[in-house]
């Protein structure tokens, strides 16, 4: 379950979130905080408070020790995930 703390439209230091973003409590990420997760679901176009889906991808960045999870109820390709950002 993803708890959304940065919903669609959230403004964080000038960056506007185009997807719902949050965390998975109970799972510690590389930064010592709850695991971050992006929600990618074409049926959701509004802010939500929480979301249940499947882990479909893990984003690993070369310049950071924490990963970002991609959670969805859709079977998305890597290209579709990349284009959603």
CSV table of C-alpha atoms in Angstrom, one decimal:
chain,number,residue,atom,x,y,z
A,1,UNK,CA,0.0,0.0,0.0
A,2,UNK,CA,1.4,3.4,-1.0
A,3,UNK,CA,0.5,6.3,1.2
A,4,UNK,CA,0.5,9.4,-0.9
A,5,UNK,CA,2.2,12.5,0.5
A,6,UNK,CA,2.8,14.3,-2.8
A,7,UNK,CA,-0.4,14.0,-4.8
A,8,UNK,CA,-0.8,15.0,-8.5
A,9,UNK,CA,-0.4,18.8,-8.6
A,10,UNK,CA,1.8,19.0,-5.6
A,11,UNK,CA,4.5,21.8,-5.8
A,12,UNK,CA,7.8,20.8,-4.3
A,13,UNK,CA,10.5,23.5,-4.8
A,14,UNK,CA,9.0,24.5,-8.2
A,15,UNK,CA,8.5,21.0,-9.5
A,16,UNK,CA,4.9,20.0,-10.0
A,17,UNK,CA,4.1,16.4,-9.6
A,18,UNK,CA,2.2,14.9,-12.5
A,19,UNK,CA,1.6,11.6,-10.8
A,20,UNK,CA,0.8,10.6,-7.2
A,21,UNK,CA,3.9,9.9,-5.2
A,22,UNK,CA,4.4,8.6,-1.7
A,23,UNK,CA,5.9,5.9,0.4
A,24,UNK,CA,5.5,2.3,1.5
A,25,UNK,CA,5.5,2.2,5.3
A,26,UNK,CA,7.2,-0.8,6.8
A,27,UNK,CA,9.9,-0.9,4.1
A,28,UNK,CA,13.1,1.1,4.7
A,29,UNK,CA,14.7,2.7,1.6
A,30,UNK,CA,18.3,3.5,1.0
A,31,UNK,CA,18.0,6.9,2.7
A,32,UNK,CA,16.8,5.3,6.0
A,33,UNK,CA,13.2,6.5,5.5
A,34,UNK,CA,10.2,4.6,4.2
A,35,UNK,CA,10.5,3.4,0.6
A,36,UNK,CA,9.5,6.0,-2.0
A,37,UNK,CA,7.0,5.0,-4.7
A,38,UNK,CA,5.5,6.5,-7.8
A,39,UNK,CA,1.9,5.5,-8.8
A,40,UNK,CA,1.5,5.0,-12.5
A,41,UNK,CA,-2.1,4.1,-13.4
A,42,UNK,CA,-3.9,5.6,-16.4
A,43,UNK,CA,-7.3,5.4,-14.6
A,44,UNK,CA,-6.1,7.9,-12.0
A,45,UNK,CA,-6.0,11.5,-13.0
A,46,UNK,CA,-6.7,13.2,-9.7
A,47,UNK,CA,-4.9,13.3,-6.3
A,48,UNK,CA,-5.5,10.2,-4.1
A,49,UNK,CA,-4.6,9.5,-0.5
A,50,UNK,CA,-3.5,5.9,-0.9
A,51,UNK,CA,-3.1,3.2,-3.5
A,52,UNK,CA,-2.8,-0.6,-3.6
A,53,UNK,CA,-1.0,-2.1,-6.6
A,54,UNK,CA,1.9,-4.2,-7.6
A,55,UNK,CA,5.6,-3.3,-7.7
A,56,UNK,CA,6.3,-3.3,-11.5
A,57,UNK,CA,9.7,-1.6,-11.6
A,58,UNK,CA,12.5,-0.3,-9.5
A,59,UNK,CA,14.3,2.9,-10.6
A,60,UNK,CA,18.0,2.9,-9.7
A,61,UNK,CA,19.9,6.2,-10.0
A,62,UNK,CA,23.7,6.3,-10.4
A,63,UNK,CA,24.0,9.3,-8.2
A,64,UNK,CA,21.9,8.2,-5.2
A,65,UNK,CA,21.7,5.2,-2.8
A,66,UNK,CA,17.9,5.1,-2.7
A,67,UNK,CA,15.7,3.5,-5.3
A,68,UNK,CA,12.2,4.5,-6.3
A,69,UNK,CA,9.5,2.0,-6.8
A,70,UNK,CA,6.9,2.1,-9.6
A,71,UNK,CA,3.6,0.8,-8.4
A,72,UNK,CA,0.7,0.1,-10.7
A,73,UNK,CA,-2.2,-2.2,-11.6
A,74,UNK,CA,-1.2,-2.1,-15.2
A,75,UNK,CA,1.5,-4.0,-17.1
A,76,UNK,CA,3.7,-1.1,-18.4
A,77,UNK,CA,6.8,-1.4,-20.5
A,78,UNK,CA,10.0,0.3,-19.5
A,79,UNK,CA,9.4,2.8,-22.4
A,80,UNK,CA,5.9,3.6,-21.1
A,81,UNK,CA,7.2,4.1,-17.6
A,82,UNK,CA,10.0,6.4,-18.9
A,83,UNK,CA,7.5,8.5,-20.9
A,84,UNK,CA,5.2,9.0,-17.9
A,85,UNK,CA,7.7,11.2,-16.0
